[in-house]
Amino acid sequence: GSEGTSGFYVRGGGPDQNLILLDGVNIYHASHLLGFFSVFNDDAIKNIKITKGGFPARYGGRLSSILEIDMKDGNMKDWQAEGGIGIISGKITIQGPIKKDTTSIIMSARRTWLDLLRKPIVAALENKIDFDGNGNYYFYDFNLKINHILSDYDRVYFSFYTGKDSFFGSIKNEDNESNLEDSDGLLYNQTLNTNTSFGLIWQNITAAIRWNHIINSKIFTNTTITYSRYNFDNRIATNSEIINDYANQDQEIILGESDYLYRSGIEDIGIKIDGDYNLNTKHNIKFGLSYIKHNFFP
């Protein structure tokens, strides 16, 4: 892609023409900070596989590529913790056994602290832009995976991911005009105060439950129930106040407000059954069935 962005282009396609799967669940917007950071925390990732052409039918339709990302299963033996602190973000990962050699869990979280640095940034701009007290921008993401061994032939996985970006602030303007004259010929001074608040928020939520079952030495199946949701909100709210101060000390105050909200998103609920049949050392047959319901809310 271009310098400083996390989008990738395969065989001339655009970033939105790639199918990105996290533990088998579709991720629709795979970047933080308007494309500068990936939504995937590398501490929680086990492996990555990309298919650049000739997509198998089980992936459905995409034009450019399939990017499969699998989360770590968690440590079945011991508890571990690791983390890191960067210039604008920090992260921590904890994994270990809930029940040794039977059930494991891994949790990974990451967050920026750009919003905590807003005061020196605003001061450097000489207060030309006055962001509100809650901060101007932050993102976070959280990964969770539970791995449970039911038997020698059955294993269950639960995966969850959520990530959110929030960019918001406000701009204040004040205009003054003097020696105005109304329809009755009275002189007055006018003050116009306008406060405009704006916000951009986008969020991904995914969840999956997968049951891995070995039927015999040649056949095994994966049954997966998936949920995915992507939201994008764009909001602009304006509050205005007009104050007319008359020479005879009368005062007239006119208040007005407007609120604009654009909301868009997609929600997917699906189930799929995949099977593998190892016919012999030279032949392998894959089969399956999938259903997905898309809910669009533009």
PDB file of C-alpha atoms in Angstrom:
ATOM      1  CA  GLY A   1       0.000   0.000   0.000  1.00  0.00           C
ATOM      2  CA  SER A   2       0.990   3.617   0.460  1.00  0.00           C
ATOM      3  CA  GLU A   3       3.423   4.850   3.091  1.00  0.00           C
ATOM      4  CA  GLY A   4       1.967   5.086   6.584  1.00  0.00           C
ATOM      5  CA  THR A   5      -1.212   3.046   6.020  1.00  0.00           C
ATOM      6  CA  SER A   6      -2.116  -0.528   6.892  1.00  0.00           C
ATOM      7  CA  GLY A   7      -4.213  -1.287   3.804  1.00  0.00           C
ATOM      8  CA  PHE A   8      -2.789  -3.809   1.344  1.00  0.00           C
ATOM      9  CA  TYR A   9      -3.365  -4.259  -2.372  1.00  0.00           C
ATOM     10  CA  VAL A  10      -3.245  -7.613  -4.177  1.00  0.00           C
ATOM     11  CA  ARG A  11      -3.120  -7.917  -7.978  1.00  0.00           C
ATOM     12  CA  GLY A  12      -4.384  -4.376  -8.506  1.00  0.00           C
ATOM     13  CA  GLY A  13      -7.395  -4.636  -6.191  1.00  0.00           C
ATOM     14  CA  GLY A  14      -8.299  -2.222  -3.416  1.00  0.00           C
ATOM     15  CA  PRO A  15      -7.990  -2.833   0.331  1.00  0.00           C
ATOM     16  CA  ASP A  16     -11.748  -3.425   0.578  1.00  0.00           C
ATOM     17  CA  GLN A  17     -11.539  -6.269  -1.962  1.00  0.00           C
ATOM     18  CA  ASN A  18      -9.617  -8.510   0.455  1.00  0.00           C
ATOM     19  CA  LEU A  19     -11.430 -10.970   2.705  1.00  0.00           C
ATOM     20  CA  ILE A  20      -9.908 -10.711   6.196  1.00  0.00           C
ATOM     21  CA  LEU A  21     -10.805 -13.475   8.634  1.00  0.00           C
ATOM     22  CA  LEU A  22      -9.960 -13.520  12.347  1.00  0.00           C
ATOM     23  CA  ASP A  23     -10.492 -17.069  13.629  1.00  0.00           C
ATOM     24  CA  GLY A  24     -12.877 -17.567  10.721  1.00  0.00           C
ATOM     25  CA  VAL A  25     -14.921 -14.381  11.300  1.00  0.00           C
ATOM     26  CA  ASN A  26     -15.062 -11.522   8.823  1.00  0.00           C
ATOM     27  CA  ILE A  27     -13.359  -8.223   9.774  1.00  0.00           C
ATOM     28  CA  TYR A  28     -14.737  -5.351   7.691  1.00  0.00           C
ATOM     29  CA  HIS A  29     -12.541  -2.438   8.754  1.00  0.00           C
ATOM     30  CA  ALA A  30      -9.031  -3.608   9.584  1.00  0.00           C
ATOM     31  CA  SER A  31      -7.300  -0.420  10.699  1.00  0.00           C
ATOM     32  CA  HIS A  32      -7.016   2.071  13.536  1.00  0.00           C
ATOM     33  CA  LEU A  33      -6.171   5.775  13.356  1.00  0.00           C
ATOM     34  CA  LEU A  34      -7.514   6.241   9.810  1.00  0.00           C
ATOM     35  CA  GLY A  35      -5.285   3.468   8.464  1.00  0.00           C
ATOM     36  CA  PHE A  36      -2.036   4.000  10.367  1.00  0.00           C
ATOM     37  CA  PHE A  37      -2.404   1.027  12.743  1.00  0.00           C
ATOM     38  CA  SER A  38      -3.650  -2.505  12.156  1.00  0.00           C
ATOM     39  CA  VAL A  39      -6.532  -3.758  14.301  1.00  0.00           C
ATOM     40  CA  PHE A  40      -4.578  -6.946  15.026  1.00  0.00           C
ATOM     41  CA  ASN A  41      -2.450  -7.112  18.149  1.00  0.00           C
ATOM     42  CA  ASP A  42       0.561  -9.227  17.154  1.00  0.00           C
ATOM     43  CA  ASP A  43       0.955 -10.585  20.705  1.00  0.00           C
ATOM     44  CA  ALA A  44      -2.329 -12.488  20.274  1.00  0.00           C
ATOM     45  CA  ILE A  45      -1.656 -13.895  16.775  1.00  0.00           C
ATOM     46  CA  LYS A  46      -0.501 -17.473  16.175  1.00  0.00           C
ATOM     47  CA  ASN A  47      -0.216 -17.579  12.391  1.00  0.00           C
ATOM     48  CA  ILE A  48      -1.218 -15.814   9.183  1.00  0.00           C
ATOM     49  CA  LYS A  49      -2.031 -17.273   5.774  1.00  0.00           C
ATOM     50  CA  ILE A  50      -2.735 -15.355   2.573  1.00  0.00           C
ATOM     51  CA  THR A  51      -4.285 -16.734  -0.616  1.00  0.00           C
ATOM     52  CA  LYS A  52      -3.633 -14.433  -3.580  1.00  0.00           C
ATOM     53  CA  GLY A  53      -5.697 -16.210  -6.220  1.00  0.00           C
ATOM     54  CA  GLY A  54      -7.802 -19.268  -7.028  1.00  0.00           C
ATOM     55  CA  PHE A  55      -9.917 -18.975  -3.898  1.00  0.00           C
ATOM     56  CA  PRO A  56     -11.586 -22.153  -2.634  1.00  0.00           C
ATOM     57  CA  ALA A  57     -15.384 -22.080  -2.691  1.00  0.00           C
ATOM     58  CA  ARG A  58     -15.612 -22.234   1.118  1.00  0.00           C
ATOM     59  CA  TYR A  59     -14.445 -18.616   1.358  1.00  0.00           C
ATOM     60  CA  GLY A  60     -17.274 -17.153  -0.686  1.00  0.00           C
ATOM     61  CA  GLY A  61     -16.625 -14.274  -3.063  1.00  0.00           C
ATOM     62  CA  ARG A  62     -13.771 -11.769  -2.985  1.00  0.00           C
ATOM     63  CA  LEU A  63     -11.849 -10.145  -5.815  1.00  0.00           C
ATOM     64  CA  SER A  64      -8.279  -9.839  -4.551  1.00  0.00           C
ATOM     65  CA  SER A  65      -7.176 -12.105  -1.706  1.00  0.00           C
ATOM     66  CA  ILE A  66      -8.035 -14.096   1.406  1.00  0.00           C
ATOM     67  CA  LEU A  67      -6.130 -13.232   4.594  1.00  0.00           C
ATOM     68  CA  GLU A  68      -6.630 -15.758   7.410  1.00  0.00           C
ATOM     69  CA  ILE A  69      -5.457 -14.832  10.913  1.00  0.00           C
ATOM     70  CA  ASP A  70      -5.559 -17.319  13.786  1.00  0.00           C
ATOM     71  CA  MET A  71      -5.310 -16.275  17.414  1.00  0.00           C
ATOM     72  CA  LYS A  72      -3.112 -18.105  19.898  1.00  0.00           C
ATOM     73  CA  ASP A  73      -4.842 -20.926  21.770  1.00  0.00           C
ATOM     74  CA  GLY A  74      -3.400 -20.082  25.185  1.00  0.00           C
ATOM     75  CA  ASN A  75      -0.872 -21.890  27.348  1.00  0.00           C
ATOM     76  CA  MET A  76      -2.177 -25.164  28.832  1.00  0.00           C
ATOM     77  CA  LYS A  77       0.728 -25.535  31.272  1.00  0.00           C
ATOM     78  CA  ASP A  78       1.761 -22.235  32.877  1.00  0.00           C
ATOM     79  CA  TRP A  79       0.618 -18.643  33.296  1.00  0.00           C
ATOM     80  CA  GLN A  80       2.480 -16.033  31.265  1.00  0.00           C
ATOM     81  CA  ALA A  81       2.271 -12.273  30.905  1.00  0.00           C
ATOM     82  CA  GLU A  82       3.937  -9.873  28.505  1.00  0.00           C
ATOM     83  CA  GLY A  83       3.427  -6.288  27.481  1.00  0.00           C
ATOM     84  CA  GLY A  84       4.924  -3.234  25.904  1.00  0.00           C
ATOM     85  CA  ILE A  85       4.834   0.545  26.076  1.00  0.00           C
ATOM     86  CA  GLY A  86       5.208   2.692  22.981  1.00  0.00           C
ATOM     87  CA  ILE A  87       5.150   6.392  22.219  1.00  0.00           C
ATOM     88  CA  ILE A  88       1.374   6.565  21.827  1.00  0.00           C
ATOM     89  CA  SER A  89       0.078   3.165  22.959  1.00  0.00           C
ATOM     90  CA  GLY A  90       0.564   0.295  25.377  1.00  0.00           C
ATOM     91  CA  LYS A  91      -0.411  -3.368  25.360  1.00  0.00           C
ATOM     92  CA  ILE A  92      -0.560  -6.389  27.660  1.00  0.00           C
ATOM     93  CA  THR A  93      -1.185 -10.101  27.086  1.00  0.00           C
ATOM     94  CA  ILE A  94      -1.998 -12.704  29.736  1.00  0.00           C
ATOM     95  CA  GLN A  95      -2.414 -16.432  29.068  1.00  0.00           C
ATOM     96  CA  GLY A  96      -2.520 -19.615  31.072  1.00  0.00           C
ATOM     97  CA  PRO A  97      -4.508 -22.688  32.104  1.00  0.00           C
ATOM     98  CA  ILE A  98      -7.931 -22.398  33.696  1.00  0.00           C
ATOM     99  CA  LYS A  99      -7.625 -26.159  34.232  1.00  0.00           C
ATOM    100  CA  LYS A 100      -4.214 -27.581  33.485  1.00  0.00           C
ATOM    101  CA  ASP A 101      -3.983 -29.630  30.273  1.00  0.00           C
ATOM    102  CA  THR A 102      -7.741 -29.188  29.748  1.00  0.00           C
ATOM    103  CA  THR A 103      -8.750 -25.523  29.441  1.00  0.00           C
ATOM    104  CA  SER A 104      -6.674 -22.458  28.582  1.00  0.00           C
ATOM    105  CA  ILE A 105      -7.376 -18.764  28.136  1.00  0.00           C
ATOM    106  CA  ILE A 106      -5.569 -15.878  26.501  1.00  0.00           C
ATOM    107  CA  MET A 107      -6.448 -12.194  26.871  1.00  0.00           C
ATOM    108  CA  SER A 108      -4.749  -9.348  25.066  1.00  0.00           C
ATOM    109  CA  ALA A 109      -5.526  -5.631  25.262  1.00  0.00           C
ATOM    110  CA  ARG A 110      -4.101  -2.493  23.663  1.00  0.00           C
ATOM    111  CA  ARG A 111      -4.926   1.205  24.009  1.00  0.00           C
ATOM    112  CA  THR A 112      -3.566   4.557  22.928  1.00  0.00           C
ATOM    113  CA  TRP A 113      -3.064   7.509  25.236  1.00  0.00           C
ATOM    114  CA  LEU A 114      -3.237  10.222  22.598  1.00  0.00           C
ATOM    115  CA  ASP A 115      -6.213  11.671  24.431  1.00  0.00           C
ATOM    116  CA  LEU A 116      -4.021  12.106  27.522  1.00  0.00           C
ATOM    117  CA  LEU A 117      -1.593  14.214  25.473  1.00  0.00           C
ATOM    118  CA  ARG A 118      -4.271  16.569  24.172  1.00  0.00           C
ATOM    119  CA  LYS A 119      -3.414  19.479  26.475  1.00  0.00           C
ATOM    120  CA  PRO A 120       0.169  20.058  25.236  1.00  0.00           C
ATOM    121  CA  ILE A 121      -0.999  19.533  21.649  1.00  0.00           C
ATOM    122  CA  VAL A 122      -3.774  22.104  22.010  1.00  0.00           C
ATOM    123  CA  ALA A 123      -1.375  24.474  23.759  1.00  0.00           C
ATOM    124  CA  ALA A 124       1.052  24.158  20.857  1.00  0.00           C
ATOM    125  CA  LEU A 125      -1.762  25.180  18.516  1.00  0.00           C
ATOM    126  CA  GLU A 126      -2.251  28.322  20.631  1.00  0.00           C
ATOM    127  CA  ASN A 127      -5.825  27.244  21.394  1.00  0.00           C
ATOM    128  CA  LYS A 128      -6.893  27.674  17.778  1.00  0.00           C
ATOM    129  CA  ILE A 129      -8.717  24.376  18.175  1.00  0.00           C
ATOM    130  CA  ASP A 130     -10.295  23.732  21.558  1.00  0.00           C
ATOM    131  CA  PHE A 131     -11.023  20.036  22.048  1.00  0.00           C
ATOM    132  CA  ASP A 132     -13.529  19.086  24.701  1.00  0.00           C
ATOM    133  CA  GLY A 133     -12.524  17.770  28.106  1.00  0.00           C
ATOM    134  CA  ASN A 134     -12.964  14.081  27.220  1.00  0.00           C
ATOM    135  CA  GLY A 135     -10.068  14.068  24.776  1.00  0.00           C
ATOM    136  CA  ASN A 136      -9.651  14.152  21.043  1.00  0.00           C
ATOM    137  CA  TYR A 137      -8.769  10.638  19.869  1.00  0.00           C
ATOM    138  CA  TYR A 138      -8.196   7.150  21.181  1.00  0.00           C
ATOM    139  CA  PHE A 139      -8.467   3.565  20.055  1.00  0.00           C
ATOM    140  CA  TYR A 140      -8.482   0.280  21.867  1.00  0.00           C
ATOM    141  CA  ASP A 141      -8.799  -3.392  21.033  1.00  0.00           C
ATOM    142  CA  PHE A 142      -9.286  -6.527  23.093  1.00  0.00           C
ATOM    143  CA  ASN A 143      -8.799 -10.194  22.180  1.00  0.00           C
ATOM    144  CA  LEU A 144     -10.024 -13.208  24.117  1.00  0.00           C
ATOM    145  CA  LYS A 145      -9.805 -16.913  23.339  1.00  0.00           C
ATOM    146  CA  ILE A 146     -10.753 -19.956  25.400  1.00  0.00           C
ATOM    147  CA  ASN A 147      -9.613 -23.428  24.381  1.00  0.00           C
ATOM    148  CA  HIS A 148     -11.215 -26.474  26.005  1.00  0.00           C
ATOM    149  CA  ILE A 149     -10.463 -30.162  25.391  1.00  0.00           C
ATOM    150  CA  LEU A 150     -13.658 -32.181  25.757  1.00  0.00           C
ATOM    151  CA  SER A 151     -12.157 -35.561  24.863  1.00  0.00           C
ATOM    152  CA  ASP A 152      -9.530 -37.165  22.663  1.00  0.00           C
ATOM    153  CA  TYR A 153     -11.849 -36.548  19.713  1.00  0.00           C
ATOM    154  CA  ASP A 154     -13.465 -33.212  20.573  1.00  0.00           C
ATOM    155  CA  ARG A 155     -12.199 -29.705  21.225  1.00  0.00           C
ATOM    156  CA  VAL A 156     -14.145 -26.439  21.632  1.00  0.00           C
ATOM    157  CA  TYR A 157     -12.868 -22.916  21.017  1.00  0.00           C
ATOM    158  CA  PHE A 158     -14.442 -19.570  21.873  1.00  0.00           C
ATOM    159  CA  SER A 159     -12.992 -16.424  20.292  1.00  0.00           C
ATOM    160  CA  PHE A 160     -13.921 -12.793  20.872  1.00  0.00           C
ATOM    161  CA  TYR A 161     -12.565  -9.519  19.515  1.00  0.00           C
ATOM    162  CA  THR A 162     -13.615  -5.910  19.839  1.00  0.00           C
ATOM    163  CA  GLY A 163     -11.889  -2.741  18.718  1.00  0.00           C
ATOM    164  CA  LYS A 164     -13.003   0.874  18.665  1.00  0.00           C
ATOM    165  CA  ASP A 165     -11.761   4.220  17.356  1.00  0.00           C
ATOM    166  CA  SER A 166     -13.167   7.489  18.672  1.00  0.00           C
ATOM    167  CA  PHE A 167     -12.205  10.896  17.312  1.00  0.00           C
ATOM    168  CA  PHE A 168     -14.095  13.860  18.734  1.00  0.00           C
ATOM    169  CA  GLY A 169     -13.730  17.471  19.769  1.00  0.00           C
ATOM    170  CA  SER A 170     -15.252  20.911  19.500  1.00  0.00           C
ATOM    171  CA  ILE A 171     -14.555  24.272  17.877  1.00  0.00           C
ATOM    172  CA  LYS A 172     -15.728  27.529  19.416  1.00  0.00           C
ATOM    173  CA  ASN A 173     -16.255  30.801  17.551  1.00  0.00           C
ATOM    174  CA  GLU A 174     -17.248  34.224  18.791  1.00  0.00           C
ATOM    175  CA  ASP A 175     -18.173  37.136  16.483  1.00  0.00           C
ATOM    176  CA  ASN A 176     -18.994  40.654  17.621  1.00  0.00           C
ATOM    177  CA  GLU A 177     -20.632  43.475  15.694  1.00  0.00           C
ATOM    178  CA  SER A 178     -21.300  46.954  17.027  1.00  0.00           C
ATOM    179  CA  ASN A 179     -23.655  49.847  16.220  1.00  0.00           C
ATOM    180  CA  LEU A 180     -26.263  47.782  14.439  1.00  0.00           C
ATOM    181  CA  GLU A 181     -29.737  49.165  13.848  1.00  0.00           C
ATOM    182  CA  ASP A 182     -32.966  47.184  14.046  1.00  0.00           C
ATOM    183  CA  SER A 183     -36.228  47.838  12.152  1.00  0.00           C
ATOM    184  CA  ASP A 184     -37.332  50.364  14.754  1.00  0.00           C
ATOM    185  CA  GLY A 185     -34.130  52.365  14.449  1.00  0.00           C
ATOM    186  CA  LEU A 186     -32.720  51.260  17.805  1.00  0.00           C
ATOM    187  CA  LEU A 187     -28.966  50.748  18.092  1.00  0.00           C
ATOM    188  CA  TYR A 188     -27.559  47.536  19.533  1.00  0.00           C
ATOM    189  CA  ASN A 189     -24.401  45.431  19.696  1.00  0.00           C
ATOM    190  CA  GLN A 190     -24.548  41.786  18.649  1.00  0.00           C
ATOM    191  CA  THR A 191     -22.513  38.818  19.897  1.00  0.00           C
ATOM    192  CA  LEU A 192     -22.687  35.442  18.125  1.00  0.00           C
ATOM    193  CA  ASN A 193     -21.308  32.442  20.052  1.00  0.00           C
ATOM    194  CA  THR A 194     -21.127  29.138  18.178  1.00  0.00           C
ATOM    195  CA  ASN A 195     -19.951  25.828  19.591  1.00  0.00           C
ATOM    196  CA  THR A 196     -19.583  22.951  17.103  1.00  0.00           C
ATOM    197  CA  SER A 197     -18.917  19.433  18.376  1.00  0.00           C
ATOM    198  CA  PHE A 198     -17.912  16.652  16.011  1.00  0.00           C
ATOM    199  CA  GLY A 199     -17.204  12.961  16.308  1.00  0.00           C
ATOM    200  CA  LEU A 200     -16.145   9.975  14.206  1.00  0.00           C
ATOM    201  CA  ILE A 201     -16.544   6.537  15.795  1.00  0.00           C
ATOM    202  CA  TRP A 202     -16.016   3.140  14.212  1.00  0.00           C
ATOM    203  CA  GLN A 203     -16.035  -0.256  15.910  1.00  0.00           C
ATOM    204  CA  ASN A 204     -15.626  -3.957  15.144  1.00  0.00           C
ATOM    205  CA  ILE A 205     -17.045  -6.797  17.236  1.00  0.00           C
ATOM    206  CA  THR A 206     -16.555 -10.475  16.367  1.00  0.00           C
ATOM    207  CA  ALA A 207     -17.275 -13.732  18.172  1.00  0.00           C
ATOM    208  CA  ALA A 208     -17.022 -17.386  17.219  1.00  0.00           C
ATOM    209  CA  ILE A 209     -17.673 -20.774  18.786  1.00  0.00           C
ATOM    210  CA  ARG A 210     -15.944 -23.668  17.009  1.00  0.00           C
ATOM    211  CA  TRP A 211     -16.293 -27.390  17.670  1.00  0.00           C
ATOM    212  CA  ASN A 212     -13.559 -29.610  16.260  1.00  0.00           C
ATOM    213  CA  HIS A 213     -14.572 -33.282  16.055  1.00  0.00           C
ATOM    214  CA  ILE A 214     -12.546 -36.266  14.846  1.00  0.00           C
ATOM    215  CA  ILE A 215     -14.885 -38.922  13.456  1.00  0.00           C
ATOM    216  CA  ASN A 216     -12.156 -41.432  12.651  1.00  0.00           C
ATOM    217  CA  SER A 217      -8.566 -41.495  11.409  1.00  0.00           C
ATOM    218  CA  LYS A 218      -9.644 -40.194   7.997  1.00  0.00           C
ATOM    219  CA  ILE A 219     -12.524 -37.782   8.661  1.00  0.00           C
ATOM    220  CA  PHE A 220     -12.765 -34.753  10.912  1.00  0.00           C
ATOM    221  CA  THR A 221     -15.156 -31.793  10.982  1.00  0.00           C
ATOM    222  CA  ASN A 222     -15.295 -28.208  12.207  1.00  0.00           C
ATOM    223  CA  THR A 223     -18.647 -26.651  13.143  1.00  0.00           C
ATOM    224  CA  THR A 224     -18.543 -22.888  13.711  1.00  0.00           C
ATOM    225  CA  ILE A 225     -21.128 -20.305  14.771  1.00  0.00           C
ATOM    226  CA  THR A 226     -19.990 -16.748  14.000  1.00  0.00           C
ATOM    227  CA  TYR A 227     -21.069 -13.201  14.759  1.00  0.00           C
ATOM    228  CA  SER A 228     -19.625 -10.004  13.318  1.00  0.00           C
ATOM    229  CA  ARG A 229     -20.657  -6.362  13.528  1.00  0.00           C
ATOM    230  CA  TYR A 230     -19.154  -3.163  12.161  1.00  0.00           C
ATOM    231  CA  ASN A 231     -20.454   0.325  13.025  1.00  0.00           C
ATOM    232  CA  PHE A 232     -19.504   3.741  11.721  1.00  0.00           C
ATOM    233  CA  ASP A 233     -20.945   6.947  13.223  1.00  0.00           C
ATOM    234  CA  ASN A 234     -20.367  10.514  12.042  1.00  0.00           C
ATOM    235  CA  ARG A 235     -21.909  13.217  14.214  1.00  0.00           C
ATOM    236  CA  ILE A 236     -21.906  17.015  14.112  1.00  0.00           C
ATOM    237  CA  ALA A 237     -23.788  19.080  16.706  1.00  0.00           C
ATOM    238  CA  THR A 238     -23.978  22.883  16.700  1.00  0.00           C
ATOM    239  CA  ASN A 239     -25.194  25.163  19.494  1.00  0.00           C
ATOM    240  CA  SER A 240     -25.494  28.875  18.764  1.00  0.00           C
ATOM    241  CA  GLU A 241     -26.333  31.872  20.919  1.00  0.00           C
ATOM    242  CA  ILE A 242     -27.106  35.359  19.594  1.00  0.00           C
ATOM    243  CA  ILE A 243     -27.013  38.144  22.183  1.00  0.00           C
ATOM    244  CA  ASN A 244     -28.330  41.594  21.205  1.00  0.00           C
ATOM    245  CA  ASP A 245     -27.426  44.332  23.718  1.00  0.00           C
ATOM    246  CA  TYR A 246     -29.427  47.529  23.138  1.00  0.00           C
ATOM    247  CA  ALA A 247     -28.286  51.012  24.031  1.00  0.00           C
ATOM    248  CA  ASN A 248     -31.207  51.318  26.462  1.00  0.00           C
ATOM    249  CA  GLN A 249     -29.749  48.241  28.286  1.00  0.00           C
ATOM    250  CA  ASP A 250     -32.416  45.849  27.027  1.00  0.00           C
ATOM    251  CA  GLN A 251     -31.080  42.432  25.991  1.00  0.00           C
ATOM    252  CA  GLU A 252     -32.386  39.858  23.528  1.00  0.00           C
ATOM    253  CA  ILE A 253     -31.030  36.272  23.485  1.00  0.00           C
ATOM    254  CA  ILE A 254     -31.766  33.889  20.607  1.00  0.00           C
ATOM    255  CA  LEU A 255     -30.771  30.221  20.992  1.00  0.00           C
ATOM    256  CA  GLY A 256     -30.452  27.620  18.254  1.00  0.00           C
ATOM    257  CA  GLU A 257     -29.114  24.120  17.837  1.00  0.00           C
ATOM    258  CA  SER A 258     -28.719  21.442  15.190  1.00  0.00           C
ATOM    259  CA  ASP A 259     -27.696  17.794  15.421  1.00  0.00           C
ATOM    260  CA  TYR A 260     -26.540  15.685  12.458  1.00  0.00           C
ATOM    261  CA  LEU A 261     -25.917  11.954  12.756  1.00  0.00           C
ATOM    262  CA  TYR A 262     -24.906   9.581   9.965  1.00  0.00           C
ATOM    263  CA  ARG A 263     -24.815   5.930  11.004  1.00  0.00           C
ATOM    264  CA  SER A 264     -23.845   2.979   8.858  1.00  0.00           C
ATOM    265  CA  GLY A 265     -22.869  -0.617   9.488  1.00  0.00           C
ATOM    266  CA  ILE A 266     -23.257  -4.293   8.833  1.00  0.00           C
ATOM    267  CA  GLU A 267     -24.076  -7.231  11.097  1.00  0.00           C
ATOM    268  CA  ASP A 268     -23.436 -10.864  10.164  1.00  0.00           C
ATOM    269  CA  ILE A 269     -24.720 -14.023  11.833  1.00  0.00           C
ATOM    270  CA  GLY A 270     -23.556 -17.302  10.356  1.00  0.00           C
ATOM    271  CA  ILE A 271     -22.987 -21.010  10.790  1.00  0.00           C
ATOM    272  CA  LYS A 272     -20.732 -23.297   8.798  1.00  0.00           C
ATOM    273  CA  ILE A 273     -19.712 -26.951   8.812  1.00  0.00           C
ATOM    274  CA  ASP A 274     -16.408 -27.908   7.198  1.00  0.00           C
ATOM    275  CA  GLY A 275     -15.191 -31.465   6.741  1.00  0.00           C
ATOM    276  CA  ASP A 276     -11.959 -33.099   5.618  1.00  0.00           C
ATOM    277  CA  TYR A 277     -11.750 -36.614   4.236  1.00  0.00           C
ATOM    278  CA  ASN A 278      -8.250 -38.015   3.770  1.00  0.00           C
ATOM    279  CA  LEU A 279      -8.947 -40.587   1.087  1.00  0.00           C
ATOM    280  CA  ASN A 280      -5.292 -41.644   0.843  1.00  0.00           C
ATOM    281  CA  THR A 281      -1.828 -40.117   0.822  1.00  0.00           C
ATOM    282  CA  LYS A 282      -2.449 -38.492  -2.555  1.00  0.00           C
ATOM    283  CA  HIS A 283      -6.075 -37.390  -2.329  1.00  0.00           C
ATOM    284  CA  ASN A 284      -7.927 -35.185   0.155  1.00  0.00           C
ATOM    285  CA  ILE A 285     -11.568 -34.156  -0.155  1.00  0.00           C
ATOM    286  CA  LYS A 286     -12.989 -31.041   1.504  1.00  0.00           C
ATOM    287  CA  PHE A 287     -16.735 -30.609   1.901  1.00  0.00           C
ATOM    288  CA  GLY A 288     -19.061 -28.385   3.856  1.00  0.00           C
ATOM    289  CA  LEU A 289     -22.078 -26.169   4.153  1.00  0.00           C
ATOM    290  CA  SER A 290     -22.397 -22.555   5.266  1.00  0.00           C
ATOM    291  CA  TYR A 291     -25.125 -20.012   5.857  1.00  0.00           C
ATOM    292  CA  ILE A 292     -24.754 -16.337   6.674  1.00  0.00           C
ATOM    293  CA  LYS A 293     -27.303 -13.591   7.189  1.00  0.00           C
ATOM    294  CA  HIS A 294     -26.208 -10.030   6.424  1.00  0.00           C
ATOM    295  CA  ASN A 295     -28.012  -7.137   8.077  1.00  0.00           C
ATOM    296  CA  PHE A 296     -27.175  -3.760   6.544  1.00  0.00           C
ATOM    297  CA  PHE A 297     -28.160  -0.566   8.313  1.00  0.00           C
ATOM    298  CA  PRO A 298     -27.124   2.452   6.227  1.00  0.00           C
TER     299      PRO A 298
END
